[in-house]
mmCIF file of C-alpha atoms in Angstrom:
data_model
loop_
_atom_site.group_PDB
_atom_site.id
_atom_site.type_symbol
_atom_site.label_atom_id
_atom_site.label_comp_id
_atom_site.label_asym_id
_atom_site.label_seq_id
_atom_site.Cartn_x
_atom_site.Cartn_y
_atom_site.Cartn_z
ATOM 1 C CA GLY K 210 -52.630 -41.139 24.752
ATOM 2 C CA GLN K 211 -53.630 -37.524 24.532
ATOM 3 C CA ASN K 212 -53.521 -35.448 27.662
ATOM 4 C CA ILE K 213 -54.063 -31.865 28.693
ATOM 5 C CA ASP K 214 -53.185 -30.770 32.234
ATOM 6 C CA GLN K 215 -54.407 -27.679 34.052
ATOM 7 C CA PRO K 216 -54.584 -26.869 37.753
ATOM 8 C CA THR K 217 -57.979 -27.744 39.183
ATOM 9 C CA GLU K 218 -58.510 -24.531 41.088
ATOM 10 C CA MET K 219 -56.775 -21.196 41.692
ATOM 11 C CA THR K 220 -57.529 -18.254 43.946
ATOM 12 C CA ALA K 221 -56.565 -14.639 43.293
ATOM 13 C CA THR K 222 -57.367 -11.178 44.587
ATOM 14 C CA GLU K 223 -59.393 -8.536 42.823
ATOM 15 C CA GLY K 224 -57.093 -6.137 40.945
ATOM 16 C CA ALA K 225 -54.195 -8.576 40.855
ATOM 17 C CA ILE K 226 -52.693 -10.681 38.036
ATOM 18 C CA VAL K 227 -53.070 -14.444 37.667
ATOM 19 C CA GLN K 228 -51.459 -16.935 35.316
ATOM 20 C CA ILE K 229 -53.240 -20.194 34.455
ATOM 21 C CA ASN K 230 -50.967 -22.850 32.981
ATOM 22 C CA CYS K 231 -51.785 -25.603 30.511
ATOM 23 C CA THR K 232 -49.489 -28.406 29.353
ATOM 24 C CA TYR K 233 -50.418 -30.773 26.610
ATOM 25 C CA GLN K 234 -49.351 -34.033 25.017
ATOM 26 C CA THR K 235 -51.301 -34.678 21.838
ATOM 27 C CA SER K 236 -50.909 -36.492 18.533
ATOM 28 C CA GLY K 237 -49.994 -33.502 16.468
ATOM 29 C CA PHE K 238 -50.774 -29.867 17.070
ATOM 30 C CA ASN K 239 -52.865 -27.458 15.034
ATOM 31 C CA GLY K 240 -53.578 -24.757 17.561
ATOM 32 C CA LEU K 241 -54.543 -24.090 21.152
ATOM 33 C CA PHE K 242 -57.699 -22.443 22.393
ATOM 34 C CA TRP K 243 -58.699 -20.861 25.700
ATOM 35 C CA TYR K 244 -62.366 -20.684 26.657
ATOM 36 C CA GLN K 245 -64.088 -19.098 29.624
ATOM 37 C CA GLN K 246 -67.031 -20.811 31.307
ATOM 38 C CA HIS K 247 -69.095 -19.182 34.039
ATOM 39 C CA ALA K 248 -70.908 -21.548 36.358
ATOM 40 C CA GLY K 249 -74.037 -22.934 34.761
ATOM 41 C CA GLU K 250 -73.262 -21.367 31.399
ATOM 42 C CA ALA K 251 -71.742 -22.379 28.063
ATOM 43 C CA PRO K 252 -68.025 -22.011 27.256
ATOM 44 C CA THR K 253 -67.167 -18.838 25.328
ATOM 45 C CA PHE K 254 -64.087 -18.305 23.173
ATOM 46 C CA LEU K 255 -61.228 -16.240 24.601
ATOM 47 C CA SER K 256 -58.131 -16.780 22.476
ATOM 48 C CA TYR K 257 -56.363 -18.900 19.892
ATOM 49 C CA ASN K 258 -52.607 -19.500 19.515
ATOM 50 C CA VAL K 259 -50.890 -21.446 16.752
ATOM 51 C CA LEU K 260 -47.468 -19.779 16.689
ATOM 52 C CA ASP K 261 -45.047 -19.408 19.586
ATOM 53 C CA GLY K 262 -45.326 -16.214 21.546
ATOM 54 C CA LEU K 263 -47.770 -13.930 23.291
ATOM 55 C CA GLU K 264 -51.175 -12.851 22.006
ATOM 56 C CA GLU K 265 -52.642 -9.893 23.875
ATOM 57 C CA LYS K 266 -56.307 -9.004 23.928
ATOM 58 C CA GLY K 267 -57.194 -6.333 26.448
ATOM 59 C CA ARG K 268 -56.810 -7.620 29.998
ATOM 60 C CA PHE K 269 -56.255 -11.172 28.732
ATOM 61 C CA SER K 270 -53.116 -12.542 27.139
ATOM 62 C CA SER K 271 -52.265 -16.047 25.980
ATOM 63 C CA PHE K 272 -48.789 -17.510 25.487
ATOM 64 C CA LEU K 273 -47.683 -20.599 23.580
ATOM 65 C CA SER K 274 -44.490 -22.635 23.436
ATOM 66 C CA ARG K 275 -44.914 -25.520 21.009
ATOM 67 C CA SER K 276 -41.515 -27.031 21.788
ATOM 68 C CA LYS K 277 -42.454 -27.279 25.460
ATOM 69 C CA GLY K 278 -46.099 -28.270 24.930
ATOM 70 C CA TYR K 279 -47.046 -25.360 27.161
ATOM 71 C CA SER K 280 -49.421 -22.439 27.231
ATOM 72 C CA TYR K 281 -50.625 -19.966 29.795
ATOM 73 C CA LEU K 282 -53.494 -17.535 30.078
ATOM 74 C CA LEU K 283 -52.655 -14.273 31.846
ATOM 75 C CA LEU K 284 -55.432 -12.230 33.369
ATOM 76 C CA LYS K 285 -54.611 -8.697 34.507
ATOM 77 C CA GLU K 286 -56.532 -6.236 36.698
ATOM 78 C CA LEU K 287 -58.760 -9.019 37.928
ATOM 79 C CA GLN K 288 -62.439 -8.264 38.370
ATOM 80 C CA MET K 289 -65.033 -10.225 40.316
ATOM 81 C CA LYS K 290 -66.720 -11.131 37.017
ATOM 82 C CA ASP K 291 -63.562 -13.051 36.039
ATOM 83 C CA SER K 292 -64.545 -15.761 38.510
ATOM 84 C CA ALA K 293 -65.110 -18.677 36.152
ATOM 85 C CA SER K 294 -63.553 -21.832 34.837
ATOM 86 C CA TYR K 295 -60.944 -21.498 32.124
ATOM 87 C CA LEU K 296 -60.689 -24.332 29.625
ATOM 88 C CA CYS K 297 -57.607 -25.150 27.562
ATOM 89 C CA ALA K 298 -58.148 -27.126 24.340
ATOM 90 C CA VAL K 299 -55.775 -28.341 21.650
ATOM 91 C CA THR K 300 -56.526 -29.194 18.040
ATOM 92 C CA ASP K 301 -54.757 -32.442 17.223
ATOM 93 C CA SER K 302 -53.476 -33.826 13.907
ATOM 94 C CA ASN K 303 -57.020 -34.938 12.980
ATOM 95 C CA TYR K 304 -58.339 -31.452 13.753
ATOM 96 C CA GLN K 305 -60.260 -32.782 16.719
ATOM 97 C CA LEU K 306 -60.393 -30.559 19.808
ATOM 98 C CA ILE K 307 -58.978 -32.188 22.934
ATOM 99 C CA TRP K 308 -60.166 -30.482 26.119
ATOM 100 C CA GLY K 309 -58.572 -30.037 29.504
ATOM 101 C CA ALA K 310 -60.774 -30.410 32.588
ATOM 102 C CA GLY K 311 -60.583 -26.683 33.218
ATOM 103 C CA THR K 312 -59.257 -24.439 35.991
ATOM 104 C CA LYS K 313 -61.756 -22.907 38.376
ATOM 105 C CA LEU K 314 -60.615 -19.371 39.210
ATOM 106 C CA ILE K 315 -61.922 -17.833 42.412
ATOM 107 C CA ILE K 316 -61.545 -14.074 42.822
ATOM 108 C CA LYS K 317 -61.577 -12.659 46.332
ATOM 109 C CA PRO K 318 -62.198 -8.988 47.140
ATOM 110 C CA ILE R 868 -82.761 -16.639 16.916
ATOM 111 C CA ALA R 869 -79.129 -15.619 17.209
ATOM 112 C CA GLY R 870 -76.528 -18.338 17.623
ATOM 113 C CA ILE R 871 -77.295 -21.781 18.948
ATOM 114 C CA THR R 872 -80.370 -22.873 20.862
ATOM 115 C CA GLN R 873 -80.891 -26.113 22.771
ATOM 116 C CA ALA R 874 -84.002 -27.728 24.173
ATOM 117 C CA PRO R 875 -84.987 -28.664 26.735
ATOM 118 C CA THR R 876 -83.011 -26.602 29.259
ATOM 119 C CA SER R 877 -83.218 -29.441 31.748
ATOM 120 C CA GLN R 878 -84.906 -32.803 31.977
ATOM 121 C CA ILE R 879 -85.377 -35.588 34.507
ATOM 122 C CA LEU R 880 -85.763 -38.937 32.765
ATOM 123 C CA ALA R 881 -86.520 -42.454 33.934
ATOM 124 C CA ALA R 882 -83.950 -45.083 32.986
ATOM 125 C CA GLY R 883 -84.879 -46.974 29.883
ATOM 126 C CA ARG R 884 -86.758 -44.082 28.302
ATOM 127 C CA ARG R 885 -85.918 -42.620 24.919
ATOM 128 C CA MET R 886 -84.937 -38.942 24.777
ATOM 129 C CA THR R 887 -83.995 -36.501 22.025
ATOM 130 C CA LEU R 888 -82.054 -33.377 22.773
ATOM 131 C CA ARG R 889 -82.572 -30.654 20.196
ATOM 132 C CA CYS R 890 -80.004 -28.239 18.812
ATOM 133 C CA THR R 891 -80.525 -25.522 16.199
ATOM 134 C CA GLN R 892 -78.093 -22.932 14.868
ATOM 135 C CA ASP R 893 -78.782 -19.980 12.596
ATOM 136 C CA MET R 894 -75.201 -19.089 11.695
ATOM 137 C CA ARG R 895 -75.093 -21.351 8.627
ATOM 138 C CA HIS R 896 -72.140 -23.167 10.133
ATOM 139 C CA ASN R 897 -71.050 -26.349 8.365
ATOM 140 C CA ALA R 898 -69.847 -28.289 11.398
ATOM 141 C CA MET R 899 -71.781 -29.197 14.538
ATOM 142 C CA TYR R 900 -70.823 -31.119 17.679
ATOM 143 C CA TRP R 901 -72.343 -32.721 20.745
ATOM 144 C CA TYR R 902 -70.358 -32.799 24.005
ATOM 145 C CA ARG R 903 -71.067 -33.974 27.500
ATOM 146 C CA GLN R 904 -69.529 -32.245 30.484
ATOM 147 C CA ASP R 905 -69.100 -34.035 33.811
ATOM 148 C CA LEU R 906 -67.621 -32.656 37.006
ATOM 149 C CA GLY R 907 -63.858 -32.990 37.056
ATOM 150 C CA LEU R 908 -63.640 -34.060 33.435
ATOM 151 C CA GLY R 909 -63.073 -32.063 30.289
ATOM 152 C CA LEU R 910 -65.644 -31.714 27.596
ATOM 153 C CA ARG R 911 -65.974 -35.064 25.832
ATOM 154 C CA LEU R 912 -67.071 -35.278 22.222
ATOM 155 C CA ILE R 913 -70.017 -37.614 21.619
ATOM 156 C CA HIS R 914 -70.733 -37.164 17.910
ATOM 157 C CA TYR R 915 -69.977 -34.582 15.271
ATOM 158 C CA SER R 916 -71.046 -33.604 11.798
ATOM 159 C CA ASN R 917 -68.708 -31.868 9.348
ATOM 160 C CA THR R 918 -71.533 -30.956 6.986
ATOM 161 C CA ALA R 919 -75.212 -31.686 6.426
ATOM 162 C CA GLY R 920 -75.767 -35.335 5.567
ATOM 163 C CA THR R 921 -72.641 -36.646 7.325
ATOM 164 C CA THR R 922 -71.924 -37.634 10.929
ATOM 165 C CA GLY R 923 -69.034 -39.133 12.845
ATOM 166 C CA LYS R 924 -68.309 -40.694 16.199
ATOM 167 C CA GLY R 925 -66.416 -38.895 18.897
ATOM 168 C CA GLU R 926 -64.723 -40.083 22.057
ATOM 169 C CA VAL R 927 -67.865 -41.381 23.855
ATOM 170 C CA PRO R 928 -70.520 -42.338 21.251
ATOM 171 C CA ASP R 929 -72.003 -45.451 22.858
ATOM 172 C CA GLY R 930 -75.685 -45.111 23.747
ATOM 173 C CA TYR R 931 -76.133 -42.015 21.589
ATOM 174 C CA SER R 932 -77.119 -41.382 17.973
ATOM 175 C CA VAL R 933 -77.340 -38.269 15.823
ATOM 176 C CA SER R 934 -78.664 -37.147 12.462
ATOM 177 C CA ARG R 935 -77.941 -34.111 10.281
ATOM 178 C CA ALA R 936 -80.764 -33.771 7.775
ATOM 179 C CA ASN R 937 -80.070 -30.064 7.183
ATOM 180 C CA THR R 938 -77.534 -27.388 8.050
ATOM 181 C CA ASP R 939 -79.377 -25.939 11.008
ATOM 182 C CA ASP R 940 -80.457 -28.919 13.118
ATOM 183 C CA PHE R 941 -78.424 -31.575 14.900
ATOM 184 C CA PRO R 942 -80.530 -33.661 17.334
ATOM 185 C CA LEU R 943 -78.963 -36.105 19.788
ATOM 186 C CA THR R 944 -80.965 -39.213 20.740
ATOM 187 C CA LEU R 945 -80.550 -41.457 23.753
ATOM 188 C CA ALA R 946 -82.291 -44.673 22.711
ATOM 189 C CA SER R 947 -82.578 -46.140 26.201
ATOM 190 C CA ALA R 948 -81.262 -43.810 28.905
ATOM 191 C CA VAL R 949 -79.040 -45.074 31.720
ATOM 192 C CA PRO R 950 -78.005 -43.265 34.925
ATOM 193 C CA SER R 951 -74.410 -42.866 33.642
ATOM 194 C CA GLN R 952 -75.785 -40.551 30.981
ATOM 195 C CA THR R 953 -76.658 -38.006 33.633
ATOM 196 C CA SER R 954 -74.640 -34.991 32.528
ATOM 197 C CA VAL R 955 -74.745 -31.519 31.029
ATOM 198 C CA TYR R 956 -74.915 -31.723 27.244
ATOM 199 C CA PHE R 957 -73.588 -28.939 25.046
ATOM 200 C CA CYS R 958 -74.164 -28.513 21.351
ATOM 201 C CA ALA R 959 -71.599 -26.464 19.421
ATOM 202 C CA SER R 960 -70.979 -25.334 15.888
ATOM 203 C CA SER R 961 -68.110 -23.990 13.815
ATOM 204 C CA ALA R 962 -67.936 -22.371 10.380
ATOM 205 C CA ASP R 963 -65.735 -25.000 8.796
ATOM 206 C CA SER R 964 -65.181 -28.678 9.363
ATOM 207 C CA GLY R 965 -62.120 -28.938 11.484
ATOM 208 C CA GLY R 966 -59.929 -26.142 10.212
ATOM 209 C CA PRO R 967 -57.121 -25.210 12.591
ATOM 210 C CA THR R 968 -58.594 -21.814 13.388
ATOM 211 C CA ASP R 969 -62.085 -23.170 13.665
ATOM 212 C CA THR R 970 -63.619 -21.557 16.710
ATOM 213 C CA GLN R 971 -66.497 -23.467 18.194
ATOM 214 C CA TYR R 972 -69.563 -21.653 19.501
ATOM 215 C CA PHE R 973 -71.650 -23.303 22.180
ATOM 216 C CA GLY R 974 -75.332 -23.498 22.985
ATOM 217 C CA PRO R 975 -76.586 -22.912 26.539
ATOM 218 C CA GLY R 976 -76.618 -26.619 27.406
ATOM 219 C CA THR R 977 -79.161 -29.207 28.532
ATOM 220 C CA ARG R 978 -78.926 -30.588 32.061
ATOM 221 C CA LEU R 979 -80.104 -34.220 31.963
ATOM 222 C CA THR R 980 -80.727 -36.401 34.973
ATOM 223 C CA VAL R 981 -81.449 -40.087 34.480
ATOM 224 C CA LEU R 982 -82.956 -41.871 37.464
#
């Protein structure tokens, strides 16, 4: 079966750095997405990785290791507005998106 | 309109009733999707459409139907609602049908409660 694992919830302090991990087991791999979803709102696109390595975009970075079936989202200089759920999703061999359940990130002052 | 709109925003429905959730996009995207999101579970694909005139079944299609008469609209119909269909429903679209870099853009969602 296809499976994507993320921690259910994480807590971090404003101004700090947090790393949200995602491991996946899918039938094929055609890319990995990270989305942000604030409570009561729609998911919004954050990043896309298809090759191994780190993609940096401002305060957010995303890393991929295809051989390990592993990705992480790194958030720096945390702000209160970063409190949200972060969804990991993988495009499988049929180009269908398989979604993780999401990680709820709580930022404390 | 800019992006994707969904209607209604929320709805309380008696079991056994028929309900259509509406979704419209103005980005001229080829592909559209319907997901449901339940607490503790990831987004689950109900139905999708790679282009106008075609539809396909996702992971949880039972009890739902869709149509894609034109590029912009992708309504989701519950023929006879049951309490297990209580969920938040998101419509999404992407420029191409399933390309590897195909970012999906989401509507604001419809919160449906079936009693």
